[in-house]
CSV table of C-alpha atoms in Angstrom, one decimal:
chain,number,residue,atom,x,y,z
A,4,UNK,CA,0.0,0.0,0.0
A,5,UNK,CA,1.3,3.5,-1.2
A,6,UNK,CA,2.1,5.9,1.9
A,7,UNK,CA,1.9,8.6,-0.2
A,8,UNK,CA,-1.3,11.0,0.2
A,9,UNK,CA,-3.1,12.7,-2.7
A,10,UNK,CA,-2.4,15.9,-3.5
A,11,UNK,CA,-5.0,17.4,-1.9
A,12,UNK,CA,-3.7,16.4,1.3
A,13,UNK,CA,-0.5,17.9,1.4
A,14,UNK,CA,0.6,21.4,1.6
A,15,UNK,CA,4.0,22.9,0.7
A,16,UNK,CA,3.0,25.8,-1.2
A,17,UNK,CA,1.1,23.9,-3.8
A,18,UNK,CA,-2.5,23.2,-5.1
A,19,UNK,CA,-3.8,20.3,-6.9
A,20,UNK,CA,-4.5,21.0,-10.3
A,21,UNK,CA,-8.0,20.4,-10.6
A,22,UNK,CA,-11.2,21.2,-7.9
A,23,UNK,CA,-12.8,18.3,-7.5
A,24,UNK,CA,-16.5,18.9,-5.8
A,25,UNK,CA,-16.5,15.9,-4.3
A,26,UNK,CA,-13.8,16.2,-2.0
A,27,UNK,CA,-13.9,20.4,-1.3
A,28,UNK,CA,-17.6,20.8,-1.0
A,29,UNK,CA,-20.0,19.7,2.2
A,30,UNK,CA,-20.0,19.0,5.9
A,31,UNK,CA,-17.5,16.5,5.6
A,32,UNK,CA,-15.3,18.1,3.0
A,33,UNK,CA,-12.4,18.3,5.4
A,34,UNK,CA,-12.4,14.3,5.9
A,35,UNK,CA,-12.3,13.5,2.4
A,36,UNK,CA,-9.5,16.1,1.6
A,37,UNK,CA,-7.5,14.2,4.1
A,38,UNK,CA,-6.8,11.2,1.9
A,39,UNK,CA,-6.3,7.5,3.3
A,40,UNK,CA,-3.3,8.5,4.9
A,41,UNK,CA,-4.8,11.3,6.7
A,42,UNK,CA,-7.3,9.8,7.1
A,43,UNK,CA,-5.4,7.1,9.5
A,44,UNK,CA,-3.8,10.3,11.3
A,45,UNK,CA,-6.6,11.6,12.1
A,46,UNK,CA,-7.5,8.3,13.8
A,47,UNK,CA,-4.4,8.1,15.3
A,48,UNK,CA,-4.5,11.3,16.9
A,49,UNK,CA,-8.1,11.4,17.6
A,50,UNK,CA,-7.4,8.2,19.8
A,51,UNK,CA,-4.3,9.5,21.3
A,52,UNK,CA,-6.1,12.8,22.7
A,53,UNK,CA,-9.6,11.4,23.9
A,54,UNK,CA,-7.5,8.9,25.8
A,55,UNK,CA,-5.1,11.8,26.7
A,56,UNK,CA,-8.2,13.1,28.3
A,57,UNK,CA,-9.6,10.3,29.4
A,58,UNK,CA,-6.6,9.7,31.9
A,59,UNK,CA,-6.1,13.1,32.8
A,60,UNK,CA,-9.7,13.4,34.4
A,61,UNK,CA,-9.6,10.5,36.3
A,62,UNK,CA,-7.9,12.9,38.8
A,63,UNK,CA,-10.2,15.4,39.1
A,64,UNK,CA,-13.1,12.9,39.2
A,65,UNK,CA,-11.3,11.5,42.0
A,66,UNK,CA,-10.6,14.1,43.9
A,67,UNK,CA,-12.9,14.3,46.6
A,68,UNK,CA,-12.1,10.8,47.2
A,69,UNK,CA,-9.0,10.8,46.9
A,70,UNK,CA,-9.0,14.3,49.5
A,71,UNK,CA,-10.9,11.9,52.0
A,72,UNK,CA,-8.5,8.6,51.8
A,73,UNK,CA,-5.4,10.9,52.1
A,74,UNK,CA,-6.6,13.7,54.5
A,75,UNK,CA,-5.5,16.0,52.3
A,76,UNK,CA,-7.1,19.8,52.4
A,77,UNK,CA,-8.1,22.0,48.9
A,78,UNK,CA,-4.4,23.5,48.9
A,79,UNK,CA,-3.0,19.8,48.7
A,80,UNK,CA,-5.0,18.3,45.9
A,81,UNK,CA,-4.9,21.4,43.8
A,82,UNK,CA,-1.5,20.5,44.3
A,83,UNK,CA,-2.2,17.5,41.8
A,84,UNK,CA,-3.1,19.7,38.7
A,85,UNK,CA,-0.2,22.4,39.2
A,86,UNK,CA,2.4,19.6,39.4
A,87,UNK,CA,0.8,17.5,36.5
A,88,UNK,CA,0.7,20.6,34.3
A,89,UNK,CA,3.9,22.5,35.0
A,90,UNK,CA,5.7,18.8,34.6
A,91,UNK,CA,3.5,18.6,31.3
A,92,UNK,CA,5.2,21.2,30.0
A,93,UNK,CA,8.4,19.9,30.2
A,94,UNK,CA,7.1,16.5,28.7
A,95,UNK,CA,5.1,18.8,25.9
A,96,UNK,CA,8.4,20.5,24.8
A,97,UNK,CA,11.0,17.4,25.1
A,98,UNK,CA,8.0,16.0,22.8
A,99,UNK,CA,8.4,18.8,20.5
A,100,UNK,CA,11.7,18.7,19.6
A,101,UNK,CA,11.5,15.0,19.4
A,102,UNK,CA,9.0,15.2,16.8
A,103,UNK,CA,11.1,17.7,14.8
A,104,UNK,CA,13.7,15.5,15.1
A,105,UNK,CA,12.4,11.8,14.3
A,106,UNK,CA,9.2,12.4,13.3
A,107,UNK,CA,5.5,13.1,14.2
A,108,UNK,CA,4.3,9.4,14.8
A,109,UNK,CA,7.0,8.2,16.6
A,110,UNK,CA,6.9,11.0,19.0
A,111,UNK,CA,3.2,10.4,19.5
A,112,UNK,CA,3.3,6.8,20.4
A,113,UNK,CA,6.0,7.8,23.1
A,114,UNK,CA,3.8,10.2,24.7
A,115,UNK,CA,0.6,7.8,24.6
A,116,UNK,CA,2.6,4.9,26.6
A,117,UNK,CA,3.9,7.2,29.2
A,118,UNK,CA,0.6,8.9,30.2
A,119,UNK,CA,-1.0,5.4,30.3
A,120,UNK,CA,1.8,3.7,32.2
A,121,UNK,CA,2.2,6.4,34.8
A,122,UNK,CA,-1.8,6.8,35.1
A,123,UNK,CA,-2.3,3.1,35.9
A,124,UNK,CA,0.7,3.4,38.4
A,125,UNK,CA,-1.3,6.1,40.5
A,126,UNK,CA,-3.5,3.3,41.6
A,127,UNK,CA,-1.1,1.5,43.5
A,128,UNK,CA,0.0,4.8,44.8
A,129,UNK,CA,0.5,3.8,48.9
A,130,UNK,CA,0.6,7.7,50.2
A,131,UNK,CA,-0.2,11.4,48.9
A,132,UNK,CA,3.7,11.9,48.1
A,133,UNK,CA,4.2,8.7,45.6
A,134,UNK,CA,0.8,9.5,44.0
A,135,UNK,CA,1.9,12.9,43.6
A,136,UNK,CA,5.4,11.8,41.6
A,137,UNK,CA,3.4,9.1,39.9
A,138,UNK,CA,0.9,12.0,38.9
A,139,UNK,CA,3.8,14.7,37.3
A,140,UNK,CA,5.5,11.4,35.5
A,141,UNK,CA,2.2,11.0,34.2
A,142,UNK,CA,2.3,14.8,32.6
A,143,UNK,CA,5.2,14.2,30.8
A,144,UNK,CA,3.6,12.3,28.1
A,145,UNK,CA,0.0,13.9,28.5
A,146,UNK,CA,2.2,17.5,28.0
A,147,UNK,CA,3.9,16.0,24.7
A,148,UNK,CA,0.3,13.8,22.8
A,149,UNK,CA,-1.7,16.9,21.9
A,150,UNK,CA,0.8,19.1,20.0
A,151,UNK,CA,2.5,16.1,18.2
A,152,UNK,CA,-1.0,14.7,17.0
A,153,UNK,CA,-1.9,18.2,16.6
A,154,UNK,CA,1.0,18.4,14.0
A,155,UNK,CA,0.7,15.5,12.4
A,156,UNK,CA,-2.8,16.3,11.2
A,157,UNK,CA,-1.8,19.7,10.5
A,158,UNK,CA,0.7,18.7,7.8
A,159,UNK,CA,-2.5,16.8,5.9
A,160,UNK,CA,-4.7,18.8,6.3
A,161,UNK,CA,-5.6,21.6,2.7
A,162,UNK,CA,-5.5,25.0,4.4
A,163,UNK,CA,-9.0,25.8,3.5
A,164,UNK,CA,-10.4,23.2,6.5
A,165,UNK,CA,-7.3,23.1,8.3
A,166,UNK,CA,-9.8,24.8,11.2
A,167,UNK,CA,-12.4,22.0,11.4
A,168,UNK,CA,-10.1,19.2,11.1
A,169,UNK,CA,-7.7,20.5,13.8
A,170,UNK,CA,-11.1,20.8,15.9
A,171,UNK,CA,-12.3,17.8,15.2
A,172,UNK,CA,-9.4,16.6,16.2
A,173,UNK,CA,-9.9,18.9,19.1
A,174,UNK,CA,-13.5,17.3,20.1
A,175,UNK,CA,-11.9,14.4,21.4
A,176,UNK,CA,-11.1,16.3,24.3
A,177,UNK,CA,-14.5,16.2,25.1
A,178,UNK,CA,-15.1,12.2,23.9
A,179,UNK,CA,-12.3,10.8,26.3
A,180,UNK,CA,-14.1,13.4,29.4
A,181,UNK,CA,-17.3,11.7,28.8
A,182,UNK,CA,-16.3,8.1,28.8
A,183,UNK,CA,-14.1,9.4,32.2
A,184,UNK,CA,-17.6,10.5,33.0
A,185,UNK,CA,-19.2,7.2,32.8
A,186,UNK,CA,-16.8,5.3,33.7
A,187,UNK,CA,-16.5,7.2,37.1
A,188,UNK,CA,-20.7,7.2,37.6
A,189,UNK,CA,-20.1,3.5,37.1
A,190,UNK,CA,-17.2,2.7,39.1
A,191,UNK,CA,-18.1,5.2,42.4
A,192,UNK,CA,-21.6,4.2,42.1
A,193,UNK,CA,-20.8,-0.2,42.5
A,194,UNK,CA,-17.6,0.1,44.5
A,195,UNK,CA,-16.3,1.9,48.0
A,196,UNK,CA,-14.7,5.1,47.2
A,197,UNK,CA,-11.2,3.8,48.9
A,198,UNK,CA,-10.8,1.2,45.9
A,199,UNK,CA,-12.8,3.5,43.6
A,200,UNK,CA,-10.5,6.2,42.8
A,201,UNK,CA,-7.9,3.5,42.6
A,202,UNK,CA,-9.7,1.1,40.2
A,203,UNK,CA,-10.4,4.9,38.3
A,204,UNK,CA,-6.8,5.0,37.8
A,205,UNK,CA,-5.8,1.6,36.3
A,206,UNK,CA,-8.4,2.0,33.6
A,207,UNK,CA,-6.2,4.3,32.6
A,208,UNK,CA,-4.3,1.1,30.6
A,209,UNK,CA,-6.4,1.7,27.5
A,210,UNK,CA,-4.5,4.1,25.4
A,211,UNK,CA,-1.4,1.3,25.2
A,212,UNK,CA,-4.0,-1.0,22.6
A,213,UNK,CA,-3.7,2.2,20.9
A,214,UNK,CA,-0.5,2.6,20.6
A,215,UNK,CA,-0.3,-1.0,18.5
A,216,UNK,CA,-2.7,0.5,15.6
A,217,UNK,CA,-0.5,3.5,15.5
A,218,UNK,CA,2.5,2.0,15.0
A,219,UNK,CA,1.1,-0.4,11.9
A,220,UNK,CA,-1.1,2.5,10.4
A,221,UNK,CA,0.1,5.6,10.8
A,222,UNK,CA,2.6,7.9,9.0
A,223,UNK,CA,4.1,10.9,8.8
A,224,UNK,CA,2.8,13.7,5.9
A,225,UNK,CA,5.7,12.5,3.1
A,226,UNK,CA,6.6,15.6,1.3
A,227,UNK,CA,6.0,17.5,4.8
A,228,UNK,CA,8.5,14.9,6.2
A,229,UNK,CA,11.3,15.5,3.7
A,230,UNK,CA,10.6,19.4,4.4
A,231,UNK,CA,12.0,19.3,7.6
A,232,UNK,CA,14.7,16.7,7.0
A,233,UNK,CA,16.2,18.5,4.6
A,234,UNK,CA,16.8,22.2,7.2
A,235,UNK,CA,19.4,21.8,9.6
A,236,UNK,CA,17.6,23.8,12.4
A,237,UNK,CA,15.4,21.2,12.8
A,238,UNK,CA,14.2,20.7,16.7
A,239,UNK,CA,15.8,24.3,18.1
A,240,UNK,CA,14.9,26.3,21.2
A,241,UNK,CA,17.4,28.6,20.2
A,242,UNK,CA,16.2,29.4,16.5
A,243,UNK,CA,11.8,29.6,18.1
A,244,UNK,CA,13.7,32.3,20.9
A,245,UNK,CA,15.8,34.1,18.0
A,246,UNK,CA,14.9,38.0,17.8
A,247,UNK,CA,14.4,39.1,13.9
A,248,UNK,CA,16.7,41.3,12.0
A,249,UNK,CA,15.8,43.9,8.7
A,250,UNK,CA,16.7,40.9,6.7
A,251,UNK,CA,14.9,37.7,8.3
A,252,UNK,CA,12.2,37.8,10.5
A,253,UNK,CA,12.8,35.9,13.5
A,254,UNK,CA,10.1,34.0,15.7
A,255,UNK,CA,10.7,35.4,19.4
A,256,UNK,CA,8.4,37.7,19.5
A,257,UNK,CA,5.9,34.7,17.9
A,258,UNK,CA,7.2,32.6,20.6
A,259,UNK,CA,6.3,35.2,23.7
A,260,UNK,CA,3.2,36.1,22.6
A,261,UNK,CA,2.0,32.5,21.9
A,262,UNK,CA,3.1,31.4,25.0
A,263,UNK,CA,0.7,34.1,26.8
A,264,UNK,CA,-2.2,33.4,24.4
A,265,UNK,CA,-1.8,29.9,25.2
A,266,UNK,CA,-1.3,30.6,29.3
A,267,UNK,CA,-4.5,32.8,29.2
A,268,UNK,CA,-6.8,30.1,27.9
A,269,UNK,CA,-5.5,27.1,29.4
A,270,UNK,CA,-5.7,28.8,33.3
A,271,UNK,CA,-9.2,29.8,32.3
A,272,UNK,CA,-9.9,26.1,31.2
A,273,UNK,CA,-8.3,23.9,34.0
A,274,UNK,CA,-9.6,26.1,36.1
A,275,UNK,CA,-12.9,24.6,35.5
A,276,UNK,CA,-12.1,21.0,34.4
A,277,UNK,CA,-10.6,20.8,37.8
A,278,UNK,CA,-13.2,22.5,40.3
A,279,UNK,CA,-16.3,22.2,38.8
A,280,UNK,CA,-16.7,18.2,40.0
A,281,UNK,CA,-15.8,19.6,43.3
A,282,UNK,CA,-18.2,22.1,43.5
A,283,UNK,CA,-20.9,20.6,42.0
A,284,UNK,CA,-20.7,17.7,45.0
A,285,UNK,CA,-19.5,19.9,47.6
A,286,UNK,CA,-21.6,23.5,47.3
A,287,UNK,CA,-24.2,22.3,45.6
A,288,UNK,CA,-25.0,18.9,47.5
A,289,UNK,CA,-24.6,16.6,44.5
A,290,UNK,CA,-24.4,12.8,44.7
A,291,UNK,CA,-22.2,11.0,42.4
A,292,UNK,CA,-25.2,10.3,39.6
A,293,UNK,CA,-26.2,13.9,40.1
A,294,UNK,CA,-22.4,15.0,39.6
A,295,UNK,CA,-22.6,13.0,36.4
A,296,UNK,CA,-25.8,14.3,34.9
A,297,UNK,CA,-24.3,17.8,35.3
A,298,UNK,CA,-21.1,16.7,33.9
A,299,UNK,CA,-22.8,15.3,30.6
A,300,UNK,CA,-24.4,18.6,29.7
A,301,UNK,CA,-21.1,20.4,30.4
A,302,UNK,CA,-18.9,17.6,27.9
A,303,UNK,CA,-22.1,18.0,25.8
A,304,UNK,CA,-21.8,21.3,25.0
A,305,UNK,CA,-17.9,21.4,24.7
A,306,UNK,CA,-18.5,18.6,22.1
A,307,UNK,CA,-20.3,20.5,20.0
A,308,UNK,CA,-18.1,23.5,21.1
A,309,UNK,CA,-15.0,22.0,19.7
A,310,UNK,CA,-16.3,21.4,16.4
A,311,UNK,CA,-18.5,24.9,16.0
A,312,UNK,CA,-15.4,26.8,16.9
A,313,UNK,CA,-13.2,24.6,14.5
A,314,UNK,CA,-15.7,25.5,11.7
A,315,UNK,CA,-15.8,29.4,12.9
A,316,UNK,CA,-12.1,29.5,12.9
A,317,UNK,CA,-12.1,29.3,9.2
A,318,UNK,CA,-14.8,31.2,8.4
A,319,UNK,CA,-13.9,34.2,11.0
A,320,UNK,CA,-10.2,34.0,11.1
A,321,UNK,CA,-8.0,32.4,14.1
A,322,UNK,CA,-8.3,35.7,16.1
A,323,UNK,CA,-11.4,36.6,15.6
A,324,UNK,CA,-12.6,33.3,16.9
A,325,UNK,CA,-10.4,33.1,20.3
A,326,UNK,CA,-11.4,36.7,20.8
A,327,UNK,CA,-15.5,35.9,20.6
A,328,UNK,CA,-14.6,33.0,22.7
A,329,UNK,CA,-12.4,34.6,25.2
A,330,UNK,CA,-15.1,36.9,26.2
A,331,UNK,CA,-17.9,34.5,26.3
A,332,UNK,CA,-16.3,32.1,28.4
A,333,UNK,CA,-15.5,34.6,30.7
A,334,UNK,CA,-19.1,35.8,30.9
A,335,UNK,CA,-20.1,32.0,31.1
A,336,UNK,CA,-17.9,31.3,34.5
A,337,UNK,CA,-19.3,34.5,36.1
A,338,UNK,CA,-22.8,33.3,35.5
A,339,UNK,CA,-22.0,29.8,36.4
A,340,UNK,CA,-20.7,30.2,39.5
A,341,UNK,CA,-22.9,33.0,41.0
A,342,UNK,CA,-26.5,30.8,40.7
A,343,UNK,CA,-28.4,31.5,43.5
A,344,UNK,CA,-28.5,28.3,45.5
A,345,UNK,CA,-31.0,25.6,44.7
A,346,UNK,CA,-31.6,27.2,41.4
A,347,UNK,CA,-30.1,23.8,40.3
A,348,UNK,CA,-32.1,23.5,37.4
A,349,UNK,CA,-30.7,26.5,36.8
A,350,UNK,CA,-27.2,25.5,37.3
A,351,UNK,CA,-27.9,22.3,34.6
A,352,UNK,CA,-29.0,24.5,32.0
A,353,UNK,CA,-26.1,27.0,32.3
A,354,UNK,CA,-23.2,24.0,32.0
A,355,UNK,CA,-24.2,23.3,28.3
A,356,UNK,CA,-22.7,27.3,27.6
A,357,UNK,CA,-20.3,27.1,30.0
A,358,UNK,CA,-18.7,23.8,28.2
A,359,UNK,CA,-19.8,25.0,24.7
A,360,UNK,CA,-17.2,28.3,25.1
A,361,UNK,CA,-14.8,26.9,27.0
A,362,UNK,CA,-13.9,24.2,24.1
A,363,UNK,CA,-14.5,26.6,21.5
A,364,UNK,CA,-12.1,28.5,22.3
A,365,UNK,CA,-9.4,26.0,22.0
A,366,UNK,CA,-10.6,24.9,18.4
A,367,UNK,CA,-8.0,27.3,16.4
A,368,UNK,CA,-5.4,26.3,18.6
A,369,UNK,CA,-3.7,23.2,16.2
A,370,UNK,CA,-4.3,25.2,13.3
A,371,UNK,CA,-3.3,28.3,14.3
A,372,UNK,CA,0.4,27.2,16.4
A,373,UNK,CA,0.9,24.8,13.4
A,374,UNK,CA,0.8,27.9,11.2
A,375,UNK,CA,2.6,30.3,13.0
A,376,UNK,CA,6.0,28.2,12.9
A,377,UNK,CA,8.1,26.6,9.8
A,378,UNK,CA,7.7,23.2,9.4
A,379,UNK,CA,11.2,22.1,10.3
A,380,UNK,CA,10.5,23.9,13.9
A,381,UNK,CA,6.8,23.4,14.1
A,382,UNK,CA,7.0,20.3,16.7
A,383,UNK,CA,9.5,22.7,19.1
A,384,UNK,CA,7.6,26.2,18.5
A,385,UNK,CA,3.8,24.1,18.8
A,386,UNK,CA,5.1,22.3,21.7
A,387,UNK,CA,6.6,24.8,23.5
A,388,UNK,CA,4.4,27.1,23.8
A,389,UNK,CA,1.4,25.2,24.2
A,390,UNK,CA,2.9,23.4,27.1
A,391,UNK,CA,4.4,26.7,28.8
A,392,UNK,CA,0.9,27.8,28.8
A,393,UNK,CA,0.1,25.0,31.1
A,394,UNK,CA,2.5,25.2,33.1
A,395,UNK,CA,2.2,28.6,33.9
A,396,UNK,CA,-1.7,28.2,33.9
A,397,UNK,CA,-1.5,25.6,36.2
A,398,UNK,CA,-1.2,28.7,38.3
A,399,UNK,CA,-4.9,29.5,38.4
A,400,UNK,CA,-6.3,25.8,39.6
A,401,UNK,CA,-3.7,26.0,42.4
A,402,UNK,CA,-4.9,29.2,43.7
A,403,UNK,CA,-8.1,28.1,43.8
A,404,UNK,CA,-7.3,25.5,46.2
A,405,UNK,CA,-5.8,27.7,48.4
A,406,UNK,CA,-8.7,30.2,48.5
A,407,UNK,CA,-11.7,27.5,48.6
A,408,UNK,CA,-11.4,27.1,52.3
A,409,UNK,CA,-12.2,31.0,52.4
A,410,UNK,CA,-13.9,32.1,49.5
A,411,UNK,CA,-15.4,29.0,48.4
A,412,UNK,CA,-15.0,26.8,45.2
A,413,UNK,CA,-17.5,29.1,43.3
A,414,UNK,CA,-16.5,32.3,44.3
A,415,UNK,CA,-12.4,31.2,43.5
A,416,UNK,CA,-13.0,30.0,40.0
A,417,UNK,CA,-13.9,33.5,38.9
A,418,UNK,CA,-10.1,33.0,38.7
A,419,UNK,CA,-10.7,31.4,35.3
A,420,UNK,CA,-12.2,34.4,34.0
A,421,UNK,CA,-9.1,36.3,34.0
A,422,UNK,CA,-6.9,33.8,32.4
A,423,UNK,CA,-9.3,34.4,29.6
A,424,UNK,CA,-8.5,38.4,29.7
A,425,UNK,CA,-4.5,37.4,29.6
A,426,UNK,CA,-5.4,36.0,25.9
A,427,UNK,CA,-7.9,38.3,24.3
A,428,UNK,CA,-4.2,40.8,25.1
A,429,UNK,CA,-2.4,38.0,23.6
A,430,UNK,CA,-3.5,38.5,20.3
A,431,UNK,CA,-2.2,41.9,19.9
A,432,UNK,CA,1.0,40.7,19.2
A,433,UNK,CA,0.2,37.4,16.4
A,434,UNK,CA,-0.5,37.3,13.2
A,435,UNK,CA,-3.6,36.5,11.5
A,436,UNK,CA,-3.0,33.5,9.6
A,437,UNK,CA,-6.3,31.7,8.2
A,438,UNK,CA,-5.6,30.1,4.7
A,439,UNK,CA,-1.8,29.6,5.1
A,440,UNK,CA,0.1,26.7,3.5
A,441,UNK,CA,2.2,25.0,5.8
A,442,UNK,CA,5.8,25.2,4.6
């Protein structure tokens, strides 16, 4: 079987020489322009990030169990995100270069089997310190699977639906939260929370059947490939960090300004993913089906968030769409968390938003940090800066943890809404770059 993609599929400055209806026209226009071989990366890293996802939220699922078993107060399992994000972001940028350097699949599989080994090994965790190592290990492939996949679609993907099939891609965020979801109503719901949160945890085993698939199915983009095997600056921190001259532009100030745009959503977002369980079960008095049935109009609504804001992002621009999101979300957490109580019915209604904005948001991202670096530093400048916006995002869940014992989990996650302020300014200093050919 020939590796190599249609024309169509590829994108190095070139367009195919006829326009074929059939494969640029209708809903799912952006799958058919993929080709087989996109096609297959698309699968690839649509597995790779629901199960990313999957494993991540078995902490935050956990949490107040795993609080209760442990003793541990809000401060202490906030603890858990900031240390799995800020490690992330050294896994996400190790992943980077990596992928620069040997390739876009192989990186990926790397990062799938670490997240799903050191996820299963936080079950056997015997005390708060171990599961806390176990826990950052565990970031160091979830920091790397998201940019790498991101990438590797990227580089398939015709510019004109790079948006909606990097937030497709995207959606599976939402996919792997609701099967965490499930399996979490299930497991808490038939066995004793101090094996629950354990048995949570070695679920987390399922991405490694992926990882077999992706390793007989899966390739890199060809002529993107040979694109960046043939610069020598392949996989550089010092050439993404390298100020521009009259001559050359250079991609620090890209680099800074990304990183902020990046730190602005993702504090606004983890924010949420991590609290709202919490305070759904300890403000508002929900039981663990309750939690659930909140949760599934929440991952509802970023579902269909992911892919609305994937489609927007090509029809609007990249900027346009993280600024109309930016805002909303914001608007979203503020309403969210100041529903009078027992207006729970209410509080059901207003998740579907809340998740629909949130994940919107976070649609342009593959398309837009795929196109704002070359493609023989794409992996290092995509990795980077994604994954330093983590990190430093990680901030925001953390301070929520210290300030729920005062405030209270609803009035601390107004926290979130600032993060997104940080990347509506962000903006300022990118490009717009909607209908680029990767290069």
């Amino acid at each position: 079987m020939s590796t190599t993609p249609p024309p169509q599929a590829l994108n190095t400055g070139t367009q195919p020489a006829t326009d074929e209806p059939t494969a640029d026209d209708g809903a799912f226009a952006w799958l058919r322009a993929l080709g087989p071989n996109g096609r297959r990366a698309f699968a690839g890293a649509f597995g790779g990030y629901a199960l990313d996802s999957y494993d991540y939220f078995t902490l935050p699922l956990s949490m107040v169990a795993l609080a209760a078993y442990f003793g541990l107060d809000s401060g202490q399992t906030g603890l858990f995100t900031t240390v799995t994000l800020v490690v992330s972001a050294v896994g996400g940028a190790m992943a980077g270069v990596f992928a620069d350097r040997v390739g876009r699949v192989k990186a990926l599989m790397i990062t799938v089997i670490t997240y799903a080994v050191f996820t299963v090994a936080c079950g056997f965790a015997p005390n708060y310190e171990t599961l806390l190592v176990f826990r950052a290990l565990q970031g160091l492939g979830f920091g790397g699977e998201w940019a790498v996949g991101a990438i590797l679609v990227a580089e398939y993907a015709s510019a004109k639906h790079r948006g909606r099939t990097l937030g497709a891609v995207q959606s599976s965020w939402a996919v792997g939260w609701a099967l965490a979801a499930v399996v979490y109503t299930l497991v808490f719901s038939f066995l004793g929370d101090d094996l629950a949160w354990r048995v949570m945890f070695w679920t987390g085993a399922l991405p490694a059947l992926l990882v077999l698939w992706v390793r007989r199915r899966v390739h890199d983009a060809p002529e993107a490939t040979a694109v960046r095997e043939q610069n020598t600056q392949k996989g550089s921190f010092a050439a993404i960090f390298k100020p521009g001259t009259a001559e050359a532009p250079g991609l620090l100030r890209t680099t800074v300004f990304a990183g902020l745009l990046s730190t602005g959503v993702q504090g606004g977002y983890y924010t949420l993913a991590t609290w709202v369980p919490t305070y759904l079960k300890t403000e508002r008095g929900l039981s663990v089906v309750g939690t659930g049935g909140y949760l599934t109009f929440l991952i509802s609504g970023a579902f269909l968030g992911y892919l609305t804001g994937g489609y927007l992002t090509d029809v609007l621009g990249r900027k346009r769409n993280i600024w109309l999101f930016a805002l909303l979300s914001a608007i979203c957490i503020l309403a969210y968390t100041h529903i009078p109580s027992g207006a729970n019915t209410l509080l059901l209604v207003l998740g579907f938003p809340l998740g629909f904005c949130m994940s919107a948001i976070f649609s342009g991202f593959g398309s837009y940090l795929s196109e704002l670096y070359p493609t023989a530093l794409r992996g290092t400048g995509q990795g980077f800066t994604y994954n330093t916006g983590r990190a430093v995002g990680a901030v925001f869940p953390t301070l929520v943890g210290f300030l729920a014992d005062s405030w209270g989990v609803g009035g601390a996650l107004v926290f979130g809404a600032i993060g997104y302020g940080i990347a509506a300014l962000a903006l300022l200093g990118l490009p717009e770059t909607r209908g680029k050919e990767l290069v």
